Amino acid sequence: EEIIKIVGIGFITLILCILVAFFAFFHLNSWEQISAQCVQLTADNKNYEITLSDLSYEHVSGVRINGKGEEIPVEGQGIALSDLLKQYNVTDFGKITVISDDSYSAKVSADEVDKAFFLKEETELRLLVFGDKDSKRSVSNVKHIIAE
């Protein structure tokens, strides 16, 4: 009786692992592939591929706060989210969703766009929203920006 329970649990676990692998494969293949050192901006039913080396960066400095409440100084080259949107004439939106290469995402409301920056980190961008009490919206390796 114990062996039957163990075999049954093992079988169910195997089936669940196969389902998770199937859905992960489907999810990862459903994304449009973005070139290395590029970000895709989606706005007004259009997709723009932005090459990171083509962006105009400026000096960005501030403080972000991690989950423990510790202040982390931030300084480097970056671009304001508002400036990036202006470059592509994106003006009609209620929120911006920023998505990393591993599908981690964060939302920035239209009212917060002026506090959000993309910090250049070697060959990728990191979203920072200054004023957050927790850095959950610190999205690294940004690949998609969606204006909704």
PDB file of C-alpha atoms in Angstrom:
ATOM      1  CA  GLU A   1       0.000   0.000   0.000  1.00  0.00           C
ATOM      2  CA  GLU A   2       2.850   2.395   0.842  1.00  0.00           C
ATOM      3  CA  ILE A   3       4.617   1.519  -2.425  1.00  0.00           C
ATOM      4  CA  ILE A   4       1.454   2.282  -4.411  1.00  0.00           C
ATOM      5  CA  LYS A   5       1.219   5.720  -2.761  1.00  0.00           C
ATOM      6  CA  ILE A   6       4.881   6.466  -3.497  1.00  0.00           C
ATOM      7  CA  VAL A   7       4.554   5.343  -7.129  1.00  0.00           C
ATOM      8  CA  GLY A   8       1.333   7.360  -7.504  1.00  0.00           C
ATOM      9  CA  ILE A   9       2.957  10.512  -6.095  1.00  0.00           C
ATOM     10  CA  GLY A  10       5.995   9.996  -8.319  1.00  0.00           C
ATOM     11  CA  PHE A  11       3.759   9.594 -11.391  1.00  0.00           C
ATOM     12  CA  ILE A  12       1.803  12.758 -10.576  1.00  0.00           C
ATOM     13  CA  THR A  13       5.066  14.639 -10.003  1.00  0.00           C
ATOM     14  CA  LEU A  14       6.389  13.443 -13.359  1.00  0.00           C
ATOM     15  CA  ILE A  15       3.218  14.570 -15.157  1.00  0.00           C
ATOM     16  CA  LEU A  16       3.381  17.997 -13.466  1.00  0.00           C
ATOM     17  CA  CYS A  17       7.047  18.419 -14.453  1.00  0.00           C
ATOM     18  CA  ILE A  18       6.217  17.582 -18.072  1.00  0.00           C
ATOM     19  CA  LEU A  19       3.351  20.110 -18.068  1.00  0.00           C
ATOM     20  CA  VAL A  20       5.549  22.833 -16.569  1.00  0.00           C
ATOM     21  CA  ALA A  21       8.259  22.167 -19.164  1.00  0.00           C
ATOM     22  CA  PHE A  22       5.680  22.268 -21.980  1.00  0.00           C
ATOM     23  CA  PHE A  23       4.184  25.591 -20.823  1.00  0.00           C
ATOM     24  CA  ALA A  24       7.631  27.127 -20.216  1.00  0.00           C
ATOM     25  CA  PHE A  25       8.709  26.108 -23.728  1.00  0.00           C
ATOM     26  CA  PHE A  26       5.503  27.553 -25.207  1.00  0.00           C
ATOM     27  CA  HIS A  27       5.843  30.784 -23.218  1.00  0.00           C
ATOM     28  CA  LEU A  28       9.474  31.372 -24.183  1.00  0.00           C
ATOM     29  CA  ASN A  29       8.806  30.646 -27.857  1.00  0.00           C
ATOM     30  CA  SER A  30       5.793  32.981 -27.948  1.00  0.00           C
ATOM     31  CA  TRP A  31       8.049  36.034 -27.457  1.00  0.00           C
ATOM     32  CA  GLU A  32       9.369  37.721 -30.538  1.00  0.00           C
ATOM     33  CA  GLN A  33      13.129  37.344 -30.455  1.00  0.00           C
ATOM     34  CA  ILE A  34      14.925  40.630 -29.834  1.00  0.00           C
ATOM     35  CA  SER A  35      18.461  41.148 -31.067  1.00  0.00           C
ATOM     36  CA  ALA A  36      21.229  41.395 -28.486  1.00  0.00           C
ATOM     37  CA  GLN A  37      21.745  44.967 -27.274  1.00  0.00           C
ATOM     38  CA  CYS A  38      18.277  45.945 -28.479  1.00  0.00           C
ATOM     39  CA  VAL A  39      14.954  46.679 -26.796  1.00  0.00           C
ATOM     40  CA  GLN A  40      11.520  46.460 -28.353  1.00  0.00           C
ATOM     41  CA  LEU A  41       9.080  49.316 -27.778  1.00  0.00           C
ATOM     42  CA  THR A  42       5.420  48.565 -28.482  1.00  0.00           C
ATOM     43  CA  ALA A  43       3.057  51.529 -28.761  1.00  0.00           C
ATOM     44  CA  ASP A  44      -0.023  52.324 -30.830  1.00  0.00           C
ATOM     45  CA  ASN A  45       0.014  48.803 -32.347  1.00  0.00           C
ATOM     46  CA  LYS A  46       3.530  49.366 -33.698  1.00  0.00           C
ATOM     47  CA  ASN A  47       6.798  47.704 -32.700  1.00  0.00           C
ATOM     48  CA  TYR A  48      10.074  49.612 -32.692  1.00  0.00           C
ATOM     49  CA  GLU A  49      13.438  47.908 -32.280  1.00  0.00           C
ATOM     50  CA  ILE A  50      15.718  50.268 -30.364  1.00  0.00           C
ATOM     51  CA  THR A  51      19.463  49.710 -30.584  1.00  0.00           C
ATOM     52  CA  LEU A  52      20.994  50.643 -27.225  1.00  0.00           C
ATOM     53  CA  SER A  53      24.072  52.225 -28.799  1.00  0.00           C
ATOM     54  CA  ASP A  54      21.809  54.656 -30.712  1.00  0.00           C
ATOM     55  CA  LEU A  55      20.261  56.166 -27.578  1.00  0.00           C
ATOM     56  CA  SER A  56      21.341  59.535 -26.209  1.00  0.00           C
ATOM     57  CA  TYR A  57      22.402  58.958 -22.612  1.00  0.00           C
ATOM     58  CA  GLU A  58      22.874  61.517 -19.866  1.00  0.00           C
ATOM     59  CA  HIS A  59      24.225  61.388 -16.328  1.00  0.00           C
ATOM     60  CA  VAL A  60      21.736  59.836 -13.900  1.00  0.00           C
ATOM     61  CA  SER A  61      22.152  59.817 -10.141  1.00  0.00           C
ATOM     62  CA  GLY A  62      19.869  59.076  -7.247  1.00  0.00           C
ATOM     63  CA  VAL A  63      19.069  56.564  -4.558  1.00  0.00           C
ATOM     64  CA  ARG A  64      17.067  53.367  -4.774  1.00  0.00           C
ATOM     65  CA  ILE A  65      15.841  51.457  -1.753  1.00  0.00           C
ATOM     66  CA  ASN A  66      16.036  47.665  -1.614  1.00  0.00           C
ATOM     67  CA  GLY A  67      13.577  45.287   0.065  1.00  0.00           C
ATOM     68  CA  LYS A  68      15.401  45.645   3.386  1.00  0.00           C
ATOM     69  CA  GLY A  69      14.992  49.425   3.341  1.00  0.00           C
ATOM     70  CA  GLU A  70      18.679  50.020   2.639  1.00  0.00           C
ATOM     71  CA  GLU A  71      19.582  52.968   0.435  1.00  0.00           C
ATOM     72  CA  ILE A  72      21.691  52.120  -2.607  1.00  0.00           C
ATOM     73  CA  PRO A  73      23.310  55.023  -4.457  1.00  0.00           C
ATOM     74  CA  VAL A  74      22.827  54.897  -8.217  1.00  0.00           C
ATOM     75  CA  GLU A  75      25.038  56.758 -10.636  1.00  0.00           C
ATOM     76  CA  GLY A  76      25.806  56.254 -14.293  1.00  0.00           C
ATOM     77  CA  GLN A  77      24.694  56.885 -17.832  1.00  0.00           C
ATOM     78  CA  GLY A  78      21.012  56.510 -18.553  1.00  0.00           C
ATOM     79  CA  ILE A  79      17.950  57.853 -20.289  1.00  0.00           C
ATOM     80  CA  ALA A  80      14.684  59.058 -18.809  1.00  0.00           C
ATOM     81  CA  LEU A  81      11.682  56.939 -19.731  1.00  0.00           C
ATOM     82  CA  SER A  82       9.856  60.138 -20.662  1.00  0.00           C
ATOM     83  CA  ASP A  83      12.644  61.105 -23.100  1.00  0.00           C
ATOM     84  CA  LEU A  84      12.626  57.673 -24.710  1.00  0.00           C
ATOM     85  CA  LEU A  85       8.866  57.859 -25.223  1.00  0.00           C
ATOM     86  CA  LYS A  86       9.154  61.362 -26.717  1.00  0.00           C
ATOM     87  CA  GLN A  87      11.768  60.133 -29.215  1.00  0.00           C
ATOM     88  CA  TYR A  88       9.185  57.690 -30.579  1.00  0.00           C
ATOM     89  CA  ASN A  89       6.219  60.107 -30.290  1.00  0.00           C
ATOM     90  CA  VAL A  90       4.490  57.966 -27.675  1.00  0.00           C
ATOM     91  CA  THR A  91       2.075  60.292 -25.901  1.00  0.00           C
ATOM     92  CA  ASP A  92      -1.190  58.417 -25.415  1.00  0.00           C
ATOM     93  CA  PHE A  93      -0.840  55.822 -22.634  1.00  0.00           C
ATOM     94  CA  GLY A  94      -2.057  55.092 -19.134  1.00  0.00           C
ATOM     95  CA  LYS A  95       0.828  52.892 -18.063  1.00  0.00           C
ATOM     96  CA  ILE A  96       4.109  51.472 -19.262  1.00  0.00           C
ATOM     97  CA  THR A  97       5.011  47.828 -18.736  1.00  0.00           C
ATOM     98  CA  VAL A  98       8.720  47.020 -18.716  1.00  0.00           C
ATOM     99  CA  ILE A  99       9.698  43.379 -19.212  1.00  0.00           C
ATOM    100  CA  SER A 100      13.091  41.707 -18.755  1.00  0.00           C
ATOM    101  CA  ASP A 101      14.560  38.861 -20.771  1.00  0.00           C
ATOM    102  CA  ASP A 102      13.332  36.398 -18.106  1.00  0.00           C
ATOM    103  CA  SER A 103       9.760  37.823 -18.208  1.00  0.00           C
ATOM    104  CA  TYR A 104      10.029  39.715 -14.906  1.00  0.00           C
ATOM    105  CA  SER A 105       7.945  42.854 -15.334  1.00  0.00           C
ATOM    106  CA  ALA A 106       7.064  46.102 -13.650  1.00  0.00           C
ATOM    107  CA  LYS A 107       4.477  48.750 -14.390  1.00  0.00           C
ATOM    108  CA  VAL A 108       5.010  52.500 -14.392  1.00  0.00           C
ATOM    109  CA  SER A 109       1.919  54.702 -14.376  1.00  0.00           C
ATOM    110  CA  ALA A 110       1.658  57.752 -16.615  1.00  0.00           C
ATOM    111  CA  ASP A 111       2.075  59.943 -13.505  1.00  0.00           C
ATOM    112  CA  GLU A 112       5.397  58.252 -12.620  1.00  0.00           C
ATOM    113  CA  VAL A 113       7.056  58.385 -16.036  1.00  0.00           C
ATOM    114  CA  ASP A 114       9.161  61.421 -15.071  1.00  0.00           C
ATOM    115  CA  LYS A 115      10.667  59.484 -12.120  1.00  0.00           C
ATOM    116  CA  ALA A 116      11.595  56.423 -14.205  1.00  0.00           C
ATOM    117  CA  PHE A 117      14.980  55.972 -15.854  1.00  0.00           C
ATOM    118  CA  PHE A 118      16.824  53.309 -17.794  1.00  0.00           C
ATOM    119  CA  LEU A 119      20.351  52.982 -16.470  1.00  0.00           C
ATOM    120  CA  LYS A 120      22.878  51.616 -18.975  1.00  0.00           C
ATOM    121  CA  GLU A 121      24.707  48.607 -17.537  1.00  0.00           C
ATOM    122  CA  GLU A 122      27.313  47.351 -20.030  1.00  0.00           C
ATOM    123  CA  THR A 123      25.140  45.832 -22.791  1.00  0.00           C
ATOM    124  CA  GLU A 124      21.717  46.143 -21.170  1.00  0.00           C
ATOM    125  CA  LEU A 125      19.293  48.557 -19.542  1.00  0.00           C
ATOM    126  CA  ARG A 126      17.908  48.524 -15.986  1.00  0.00           C
ATOM    127  CA  LEU A 127      14.656  50.232 -15.080  1.00  0.00           C
ATOM    128  CA  LEU A 128      14.839  52.402 -11.971  1.00  0.00           C
ATOM    129  CA  VAL A 129      11.884  54.281 -10.513  1.00  0.00           C
ATOM    130  CA  PHE A 130      13.222  56.840  -8.081  1.00  0.00           C
ATOM    131  CA  GLY A 131      11.046  57.311  -5.014  1.00  0.00           C
ATOM    132  CA  ASP A 132      10.047  53.642  -4.690  1.00  0.00           C
ATOM    133  CA  LYS A 133      10.223  52.403  -1.100  1.00  0.00           C
ATOM    134  CA  ASP A 134      11.239  48.956  -2.402  1.00  0.00           C
ATOM    135  CA  SER A 135      13.214  48.170  -5.543  1.00  0.00           C
ATOM    136  CA  LYS A 136      10.733  45.601  -6.901  1.00  0.00           C
ATOM    137  CA  ARG A 137      10.491  47.723 -10.039  1.00  0.00           C
ATOM    138  CA  SER A 138      14.232  47.563 -10.612  1.00  0.00           C
ATOM    139  CA  VAL A 139      14.020  45.470 -13.788  1.00  0.00           C
ATOM    140  CA  SER A 140      17.372  44.366 -15.193  1.00  0.00           C
ATOM    141  CA  ASN A 141      18.107  43.343 -18.780  1.00  0.00           C
ATOM    142  CA  VAL A 142      15.078  45.140 -20.195  1.00  0.00           C
ATOM    143  CA  LYS A 143      13.884  43.656 -23.490  1.00  0.00           C
ATOM    144  CA  HIS A 144      10.315  44.964 -23.946  1.00  0.00           C
ATOM    145  CA  ILE A 145       8.651  48.288 -23.183  1.00  0.00           C
ATOM    146  CA  ILE A 146       4.899  48.342 -23.753  1.00  0.00           C
ATOM    147  CA  ALA A 147       2.844  51.551 -23.718  1.00  0.00           C
ATOM    148  CA  GLU A 148      -0.757  50.759 -22.882  1.00  0.00           C
TER     149      GLU A 148
END
